[in-house]
C-alpha cells in the first residue's frame, strides 16, 4: 500500500506491507546506486515477511527514489531525522532492518531492535565511492578532514553528492549497542551472528533479485523479532 509520512523537511512516500497491527519492520536501503540495485529485493523481502504475519514499511528518505529533495541536498542528519519520523508514524513497535550503508541512518529512531545485513562503516563506503569515481575517470577532489570546505557537490556514478554529506558519512558508524543482529554473506570475512549463501546484489551493475536469499532472510528476521519479544 502506498502511504506518506511527514518529517521536519517535508513529506515523503513510503510503502506498507502486511498486517496493520503488531510489530513492524522498517527498512533502510543501502545508499546511492546501491539502493537502486536492491530495492526490488527489499520489496520481495517485505512481502515474504507479510506472509509470515510481520508488517513492513519501506520509506523514501530525502534525496532517494521519488523524494522531492534533490540528491545533492541530502544530509546524513536529515536521513536520520526522516527515518525516525517514519518509524514514529507507524504508531507500532518497530524493528529496524538495514543493508550496508542503510545501517548508518537508523540512529535516532525509537526501535526495539536492529537487524543488519552486511553493515558497513561510512569510511569503507566512501572509499568505494571514490574508487568508483576514479575508475570512471572522474576522481573526487576533496579533503574529508576540511570541514570548512564549502565547495559545490561532487558527481559520483551520476549522483551529485554534497561535500558535508561525504564528510559526515566518512565519520559515521553503525549502531552496535542494544538488540542488534548482524547477518553477512558467506563470502564476507567480517564478524557476524550468521553467514548465509548469496550474491551481493548491491555490487551488480543492474537491479537484481534473489528469491532464495530473500526467503532465508525473511525467516531469520521473523525469528529474530519473535526472540526479541520473548
PDB file of C-alpha atoms in Angstrom:
ATOM      1  CA  UNK A   1       0.000   0.000   0.000  1.00  0.00           C
ATOM      2  CA  UNK A   2       1.242   3.480  -0.863  1.00  0.00           C
ATOM      3  CA  UNK A   3       1.438   5.906   2.050  1.00  0.00           C
ATOM      4  CA  UNK A   4       3.318   9.018   3.171  1.00  0.00           C
ATOM      5  CA  UNK A   5       4.978  10.325   6.307  1.00  0.00           C
ATOM      6  CA  UNK A   6       5.887  13.819   7.442  1.00  0.00           C
ATOM      7  CA  UNK A   7       9.252  14.891   8.797  1.00  0.00           C
ATOM      8  CA  UNK A   8      10.870  18.249   9.580  1.00  0.00           C
ATOM      9  CA  UNK A   9      11.844  18.748   5.923  1.00  0.00           C
ATOM     10  CA  UNK A  10       8.504  17.937   4.321  1.00  0.00           C
ATOM     11  CA  UNK A  11       6.614  14.841   3.198  1.00  0.00           C
ATOM     12  CA  UNK A  12       7.993  11.622   1.756  1.00  0.00           C
ATOM     13  CA  UNK A  13       6.454   8.472   0.322  1.00  0.00           C
ATOM     14  CA  UNK A  14       6.571   5.041   1.902  1.00  0.00           C
ATOM     15  CA  UNK A  15       5.279   1.572   1.065  1.00  0.00           C
ATOM     16  CA  UNK A  16       3.430  -0.516   3.646  1.00  0.00           C
ATOM     17  CA  UNK A  17       3.170  -4.305   3.711  1.00  0.00           C
ATOM     18  CA  UNK A  18       1.419  -6.924   5.819  1.00  0.00           C
ATOM     19  CA  UNK A  19      -0.896  -6.634   8.821  1.00  0.00           C
ATOM     20  CA  UNK A  20      -1.899  -3.254  10.237  1.00  0.00           C
ATOM     21  CA  UNK A  21      -1.252  -4.340  13.830  1.00  0.00           C
ATOM     22  CA  UNK A  22       1.637  -5.899  15.710  1.00  0.00           C
ATOM     23  CA  UNK A  23       5.368  -5.299  15.246  1.00  0.00           C
ATOM     24  CA  UNK A  24       6.580  -3.743  12.018  1.00  0.00           C
ATOM     25  CA  UNK A  25       9.878  -3.857  10.158  1.00  0.00           C
ATOM     26  CA  UNK A  26      11.252  -0.526   8.913  1.00  0.00           C
ATOM     27  CA  UNK A  27      13.734  -0.930   6.061  1.00  0.00           C
ATOM     28  CA  UNK A  28      16.653   1.371   5.265  1.00  0.00           C
ATOM     29  CA  UNK A  29      18.112   0.584   1.853  1.00  0.00           C
ATOM     30  CA  UNK A  30      21.804   0.925   1.027  1.00  0.00           C
ATOM     31  CA  UNK A  31      22.935   4.353  -0.158  1.00  0.00           C
ATOM     32  CA  UNK A  32      23.023   5.944  -3.613  1.00  0.00           C
ATOM     33  CA  UNK A  33      23.205   3.496  -6.558  1.00  0.00           C
ATOM     34  CA  UNK A  34      23.196   0.507  -4.197  1.00  0.00           C
ATOM     35  CA  UNK A  35      19.629   1.458  -3.249  1.00  0.00           C
ATOM     36  CA  UNK A  36      18.507   1.196  -6.872  1.00  0.00           C
ATOM     37  CA  UNK A  37      20.132  -2.221  -7.228  1.00  0.00           C
ATOM     38  CA  UNK A  38      18.475  -3.664  -4.106  1.00  0.00           C
ATOM     39  CA  UNK A  39      15.028  -2.037  -3.962  1.00  0.00           C
ATOM     40  CA  UNK A  40      13.300  -4.901  -5.812  1.00  0.00           C
ATOM     41  CA  UNK A  41      14.939  -7.375  -3.456  1.00  0.00           C
ATOM     42  CA  UNK A  42      13.808  -5.366  -0.407  1.00  0.00           C
ATOM     43  CA  UNK A  43      10.205  -5.300  -1.643  1.00  0.00           C
ATOM     44  CA  UNK A  44      10.283  -9.070  -2.120  1.00  0.00           C
ATOM     45  CA  UNK A  45      11.710  -9.491   1.372  1.00  0.00           C
ATOM     46  CA  UNK A  46       8.914  -7.381   2.896  1.00  0.00           C
ATOM     47  CA  UNK A  47       6.283  -9.355   1.001  1.00  0.00           C
ATOM     48  CA  UNK A  48       7.701 -12.579   2.404  1.00  0.00           C
ATOM     49  CA  UNK A  49       7.618 -11.089   5.904  1.00  0.00           C
ATOM     50  CA  UNK A  50       3.983 -10.108   5.330  1.00  0.00           C
ATOM     51  CA  UNK A  51       3.261 -13.757   4.501  1.00  0.00           C
ATOM     52  CA  UNK A  52       4.748 -14.576   7.908  1.00  0.00           C
ATOM     53  CA  UNK A  53       2.463 -12.092   9.664  1.00  0.00           C
ATOM     54  CA  UNK A  54       5.082  -9.356  10.063  1.00  0.00           C
ATOM     55  CA  UNK A  55       4.260  -5.828   8.919  1.00  0.00           C
ATOM     56  CA  UNK A  56       6.762  -3.864   6.885  1.00  0.00           C
ATOM     57  CA  UNK A  57       7.489  -0.306   5.808  1.00  0.00           C
ATOM     58  CA  UNK A  58       9.875   0.931   3.120  1.00  0.00           C
ATOM     59  CA  UNK A  59      10.208   4.731   3.368  1.00  0.00           C
ATOM     60  CA  UNK A  60      11.776   7.018   0.811  1.00  0.00           C
ATOM     61  CA  UNK A  61      14.409   9.122   2.546  1.00  0.00           C
ATOM     62  CA  UNK A  62      15.210  12.696   1.438  1.00  0.00           C
ATOM     63  CA  UNK A  63      17.048  12.560  -1.868  1.00  0.00           C
ATOM     64  CA  UNK A  64      16.214   8.888  -2.514  1.00  0.00           C
ATOM     65  CA  UNK A  65      13.889   7.255  -5.047  1.00  0.00           C
ATOM     66  CA  UNK A  66      10.852   9.533  -5.650  1.00  0.00           C
ATOM     67  CA  UNK A  67      11.782  12.096  -2.996  1.00  0.00           C
ATOM     68  CA  UNK A  68      11.178  15.747  -3.940  1.00  0.00           C
ATOM     69  CA  UNK A  69      14.531  16.560  -2.307  1.00  0.00           C
ATOM     70  CA  UNK A  70      17.421  16.722  -4.765  1.00  0.00           C
ATOM     71  CA  UNK A  71      20.169  14.187  -4.040  1.00  0.00           C
ATOM     72  CA  UNK A  72      22.720  16.987  -3.740  1.00  0.00           C
ATOM     73  CA  UNK A  73      20.724  18.444  -0.838  1.00  0.00           C
ATOM     74  CA  UNK A  74      20.565  15.178   1.124  1.00  0.00           C
ATOM     75  CA  UNK A  75      22.316  15.151   4.504  1.00  0.00           C
ATOM     76  CA  UNK A  76      23.031  12.353   6.969  1.00  0.00           C
ATOM     77  CA  UNK A  77      21.243  14.245   9.768  1.00  0.00           C
ATOM     78  CA  UNK A  78      18.215  14.615   7.509  1.00  0.00           C
ATOM     79  CA  UNK A  79      18.179  10.910   6.690  1.00  0.00           C
ATOM     80  CA  UNK A  80      18.297  10.053  10.389  1.00  0.00           C
ATOM     81  CA  UNK A  81      15.557  12.534  11.256  1.00  0.00           C
ATOM     82  CA  UNK A  82      13.339  11.300   8.425  1.00  0.00           C
ATOM     83  CA  UNK A  83      13.852   7.624   9.278  1.00  0.00           C
ATOM     84  CA  UNK A  84      12.963   8.326  12.904  1.00  0.00           C
ATOM     85  CA  UNK A  85       9.844  10.214  11.807  1.00  0.00           C
ATOM     86  CA  UNK A  86       8.764   7.365   9.535  1.00  0.00           C
ATOM     87  CA  UNK A  87       9.198   4.894  12.391  1.00  0.00           C
ATOM     88  CA  UNK A  88       7.153   7.087  14.743  1.00  0.00           C
ATOM     89  CA  UNK A  89       4.432   7.465  12.105  1.00  0.00           C
ATOM     90  CA  UNK A  90       3.658   3.740  12.255  1.00  0.00           C
ATOM     91  CA  UNK A  91       2.465   4.018  15.874  1.00  0.00           C
ATOM     92  CA  UNK A  92       3.759   0.487  16.437  1.00  0.00           C
ATOM     93  CA  UNK A  93       6.786  -1.352  17.800  1.00  0.00           C
ATOM     94  CA  UNK A  94       9.447  -1.003  15.111  1.00  0.00           C
ATOM     95  CA  UNK A  95      12.353  -3.265  14.252  1.00  0.00           C
ATOM     96  CA  UNK A  96      14.972  -1.656  12.006  1.00  0.00           C
ATOM     97  CA  UNK A  97      16.161  -3.756   9.053  1.00  0.00           C
ATOM     98  CA  UNK A  98      19.087  -2.229   7.212  1.00  0.00           C
ATOM     99  CA  UNK A  99      21.534  -3.172   4.471  1.00  0.00           C
ATOM    100  CA  UNK A 100      25.054  -1.847   4.015  1.00  0.00           C
ATOM    101  CA  UNK A 101      25.041   1.950   4.423  1.00  0.00           C
ATOM    102  CA  UNK A 102      21.406   1.861   5.497  1.00  0.00           C
ATOM    103  CA  UNK A 103      22.747   0.882   8.919  1.00  0.00           C
ATOM    104  CA  UNK A 104      24.131   4.419   9.226  1.00  0.00           C
ATOM    105  CA  UNK A 105      20.694   6.103   9.196  1.00  0.00           C
ATOM    106  CA  UNK A 106      18.608   4.456  11.949  1.00  0.00           C
ATOM    107  CA  UNK A 107      20.450   6.009  14.929  1.00  0.00           C
ATOM    108  CA  UNK A 108      17.690   8.402  16.019  1.00  0.00           C
ATOM    109  CA  UNK A 109      14.750   6.033  15.565  1.00  0.00           C
ATOM    110  CA  UNK A 110      12.919   4.573  18.547  1.00  0.00           C
ATOM    111  CA  UNK A 111      13.239   0.892  17.643  1.00  0.00           C
ATOM    112  CA  UNK A 112      13.012  -2.341  19.598  1.00  0.00           C
ATOM    113  CA  UNK A 113      15.904  -3.949  17.740  1.00  0.00           C
ATOM    114  CA  UNK A 114      18.219  -3.619  14.778  1.00  0.00           C
ATOM    115  CA  UNK A 115      18.796  -6.331  12.158  1.00  0.00           C
ATOM    116  CA  UNK A 116      21.690  -5.508   9.846  1.00  0.00           C
ATOM    117  CA  UNK A 117      22.646  -7.161   6.556  1.00  0.00           C
ATOM    118  CA  UNK A 118      26.307  -6.625   5.639  1.00  0.00           C
ATOM    119  CA  UNK A 119      26.572  -3.368   7.635  1.00  0.00           C
ATOM    120  CA  UNK A 120      29.472  -1.173   6.588  1.00  0.00           C
ATOM    121  CA  UNK A 121      31.266   1.718   8.220  1.00  0.00           C
ATOM    122  CA  UNK A 122      30.877   5.010   6.441  1.00  0.00           C
ATOM    123  CA  UNK A 123      34.621   5.244   5.878  1.00  0.00           C
ATOM    124  CA  UNK A 124      34.569   1.995   3.880  1.00  0.00           C
ATOM    125  CA  UNK A 125      31.621   3.175   1.779  1.00  0.00           C
ATOM    126  CA  UNK A 126      33.350   6.462   0.988  1.00  0.00           C
ATOM    127  CA  UNK A 127      36.479   4.615  -0.147  1.00  0.00           C
ATOM    128  CA  UNK A 128      34.338   2.537  -2.505  1.00  0.00           C
ATOM    129  CA  UNK A 129      32.600   5.640  -3.863  1.00  0.00           C
ATOM    130  CA  UNK A 130      35.942   7.289  -4.543  1.00  0.00           C
ATOM    131  CA  UNK A 131      37.256   4.166  -6.272  1.00  0.00           C
ATOM    132  CA  UNK A 132      34.141   4.164  -8.471  1.00  0.00           C
ATOM    133  CA  UNK A 133      34.760   7.773  -9.422  1.00  0.00           C
ATOM    134  CA  UNK A 134      38.451   7.050 -10.103  1.00  0.00           C
ATOM    135  CA  UNK A 135      37.574   4.099 -12.347  1.00  0.00           C
ATOM    136  CA  UNK A 136      35.184   6.329 -14.310  1.00  0.00           C
ATOM    137  CA  UNK A 137      37.964   8.841 -14.891  1.00  0.00           C
ATOM    138  CA  UNK A 138      36.344  11.393 -12.573  1.00  0.00           C
ATOM    139  CA  UNK A 139      38.446  11.333  -9.366  1.00  0.00           C
ATOM    140  CA  UNK A 140      36.962  13.210  -6.409  1.00  0.00           C
ATOM    141  CA  UNK A 141      38.988  16.159  -5.171  1.00  0.00           C
ATOM    142  CA  UNK A 142      38.044  16.635  -1.522  1.00  0.00           C
ATOM    143  CA  UNK A 143      39.782  16.784   1.829  1.00  0.00           C
ATOM    144  CA  UNK A 144      37.493  14.790   4.123  1.00  0.00           C
ATOM    145  CA  UNK A 145      39.035  16.451   7.172  1.00  0.00           C
ATOM    146  CA  UNK A 146      38.456  20.022   5.928  1.00  0.00           C
ATOM    147  CA  UNK A 147      35.053  20.703   7.459  1.00  0.00           C
ATOM    148  CA  UNK A 148      35.265  24.368   6.459  1.00  0.00           C
ATOM    149  CA  UNK A 149      35.347  23.477   2.739  1.00  0.00           C
ATOM    150  CA  UNK A 150      32.065  24.764   1.327  1.00  0.00           C
ATOM    151  CA  UNK A 151      32.658  23.802  -2.298  1.00  0.00           C
ATOM    152  CA  UNK A 152      29.893  22.507  -4.521  1.00  0.00           C
ATOM    153  CA  UNK A 153      28.625  18.936  -4.816  1.00  0.00           C
ATOM    154  CA  UNK A 154      30.728  16.228  -6.449  1.00  0.00           C
ATOM    155  CA  UNK A 155      29.364  13.789  -9.010  1.00  0.00           C
ATOM    156  CA  UNK A 156      29.889  10.056  -8.490  1.00  0.00           C
ATOM    157  CA  UNK A 157      28.175   7.482 -10.717  1.00  0.00           C
ATOM    158  CA  UNK A 158      25.635  10.079 -11.815  1.00  0.00           C
ATOM    159  CA  UNK A 159      24.787  11.209  -8.271  1.00  0.00           C
ATOM    160  CA  UNK A 160      25.530  14.769  -7.179  1.00  0.00           C
ATOM    161  CA  UNK A 161      26.588  14.456  -3.529  1.00  0.00           C
ATOM    162  CA  UNK A 162      27.284  17.320  -1.164  1.00  0.00           C
ATOM    163  CA  UNK A 163      30.674  17.606   0.482  1.00  0.00           C
ATOM    164  CA  UNK A 164      29.171  17.797   4.003  1.00  0.00           C
ATOM    165  CA  UNK A 165      27.349  14.520   3.372  1.00  0.00           C
ATOM    166  CA  UNK A 166      30.557  12.818   2.246  1.00  0.00           C
ATOM    167  CA  UNK A 167      32.343  14.037   5.370  1.00  0.00           C
ATOM    168  CA  UNK A 168      29.508  13.001   7.686  1.00  0.00           C
ATOM    169  CA  UNK A 169      29.330   9.551   6.111  1.00  0.00           C
ATOM    170  CA  UNK A 170      33.094   9.125   6.341  1.00  0.00           C
ATOM    171  CA  UNK A 171      32.863   9.618  10.123  1.00  0.00           C
ATOM    172  CA  UNK A 172      29.707   7.529  10.615  1.00  0.00           C
ATOM    173  CA  UNK A 173      29.363   4.024  12.015  1.00  0.00           C
ATOM    174  CA  UNK A 174      26.521   1.592  12.657  1.00  0.00           C
ATOM    175  CA  UNK A 175      24.722   1.238  15.989  1.00  0.00           C
ATOM    176  CA  UNK A 176      26.295  -1.653  17.868  1.00  0.00           C
ATOM    177  CA  UNK A 177      24.580  -1.427  21.270  1.00  0.00           C
ATOM    178  CA  UNK A 178      21.294  -2.945  22.376  1.00  0.00           C
ATOM    179  CA  UNK A 179      19.468  -5.683  20.498  1.00  0.00           C
ATOM    180  CA  UNK A 180      21.489  -5.941  17.294  1.00  0.00           C
ATOM    181  CA  UNK A 181      21.764  -8.903  14.943  1.00  0.00           C
ATOM    182  CA  UNK A 182      24.314  -8.892  12.109  1.00  0.00           C
ATOM    183  CA  UNK A 183      23.932 -11.174   9.089  1.00  0.00           C
ATOM    184  CA  UNK A 184      26.510 -11.335   6.308  1.00  0.00           C
ATOM    185  CA  UNK A 185      27.052 -13.280   3.119  1.00  0.00           C
ATOM    186  CA  UNK A 186      29.360 -16.264   3.410  1.00  0.00           C
ATOM    187  CA  UNK A 187      31.927 -14.525   1.200  1.00  0.00           C
ATOM    188  CA  UNK A 188      32.228 -11.654   3.708  1.00  0.00           C
ATOM    189  CA  UNK A 189      35.103 -12.228   6.189  1.00  0.00           C
ATOM    190  CA  UNK A 190      33.767  -9.732   8.760  1.00  0.00           C
ATOM    191  CA  UNK A 191      32.260 -10.912  12.047  1.00  0.00           C
ATOM    192  CA  UNK A 192      28.549 -11.761  12.029  1.00  0.00           C
ATOM    193  CA  UNK A 193      25.922 -13.582  14.049  1.00  0.00           C
ATOM    194  CA  UNK A 194      25.131 -15.618  10.939  1.00  0.00           C
ATOM    195  CA  UNK A 195      26.586 -16.167   7.477  1.00  0.00           C
ATOM    196  CA  UNK A 196      24.298 -17.047   4.554  1.00  0.00           C
ATOM    197  CA  UNK A 197      24.916 -18.048   0.973  1.00  0.00           C
ATOM    198  CA  UNK A 198      24.056 -15.442  -1.636  1.00  0.00           C
ATOM    199  CA  UNK A 199      25.337 -12.874  -4.096  1.00  0.00           C
ATOM    200  CA  UNK A 200      25.917  -9.216  -3.122  1.00  0.00           C
ATOM    201  CA  UNK A 201      23.135  -7.632  -5.154  1.00  0.00           C
ATOM    202  CA  UNK A 202      24.394  -4.160  -4.254  1.00  0.00           C
ATOM    203  CA  UNK A 203      27.502  -4.767  -6.380  1.00  0.00           C
ATOM    204  CA  UNK A 204      25.699  -5.719  -9.585  1.00  0.00           C
ATOM    205  CA  UNK A 205      25.659  -3.290 -12.485  1.00  0.00           C
ATOM    206  CA  UNK A 206      21.858  -3.569 -12.787  1.00  0.00           C
ATOM    207  CA  UNK A 207      18.999  -4.075 -10.289  1.00  0.00           C
ATOM    208  CA  UNK A 208      18.568  -7.726  -9.386  1.00  0.00           C
ATOM    209  CA  UNK A 209      16.764 -10.170  -7.147  1.00  0.00           C
ATOM    210  CA  UNK A 210      17.454 -13.399  -5.281  1.00  0.00           C
ATOM    211  CA  UNK A 211      14.289 -15.203  -4.208  1.00  0.00           C
ATOM    212  CA  UNK A 212      16.138 -17.917  -2.288  1.00  0.00           C
ATOM    213  CA  UNK A 213      18.131 -15.370  -0.277  1.00  0.00           C
ATOM    214  CA  UNK A 214      15.002 -13.298   0.405  1.00  0.00           C
ATOM    215  CA  UNK A 215      13.272 -16.381   1.824  1.00  0.00           C
ATOM    216  CA  UNK A 216      16.222 -17.219   4.082  1.00  0.00           C
ATOM    217  CA  UNK A 217      16.445 -13.658   5.371  1.00  0.00           C
ATOM    218  CA  UNK A 218      12.690 -13.337   5.900  1.00  0.00           C
ATOM    219  CA  UNK A 219      12.779 -16.463   8.079  1.00  0.00           C
ATOM    220  CA  UNK A 220      15.752 -15.076  10.010  1.00  0.00           C
ATOM    221  CA  UNK A 221      14.100 -11.681  10.585  1.00  0.00           C
ATOM    222  CA  UNK A 222      10.793 -13.212  11.662  1.00  0.00           C
ATOM    223  CA  UNK A 223      12.627 -15.500  14.097  1.00  0.00           C
ATOM    224  CA  UNK A 224      14.673 -12.532  15.401  1.00  0.00           C
ATOM    225  CA  UNK A 225      11.536 -10.485  16.071  1.00  0.00           C
ATOM    226  CA  UNK A 226       9.957 -13.394  17.930  1.00  0.00           C
ATOM    227  CA  UNK A 227      13.094 -13.803  20.041  1.00  0.00           C
ATOM    228  CA  UNK A 228      13.168 -10.091  20.872  1.00  0.00           C
ATOM    229  CA  UNK A 229       9.582 -10.335  22.111  1.00  0.00           C
ATOM    230  CA  UNK A 230      10.220 -13.331  24.365  1.00  0.00           C
TER     231      UNK A 230
END
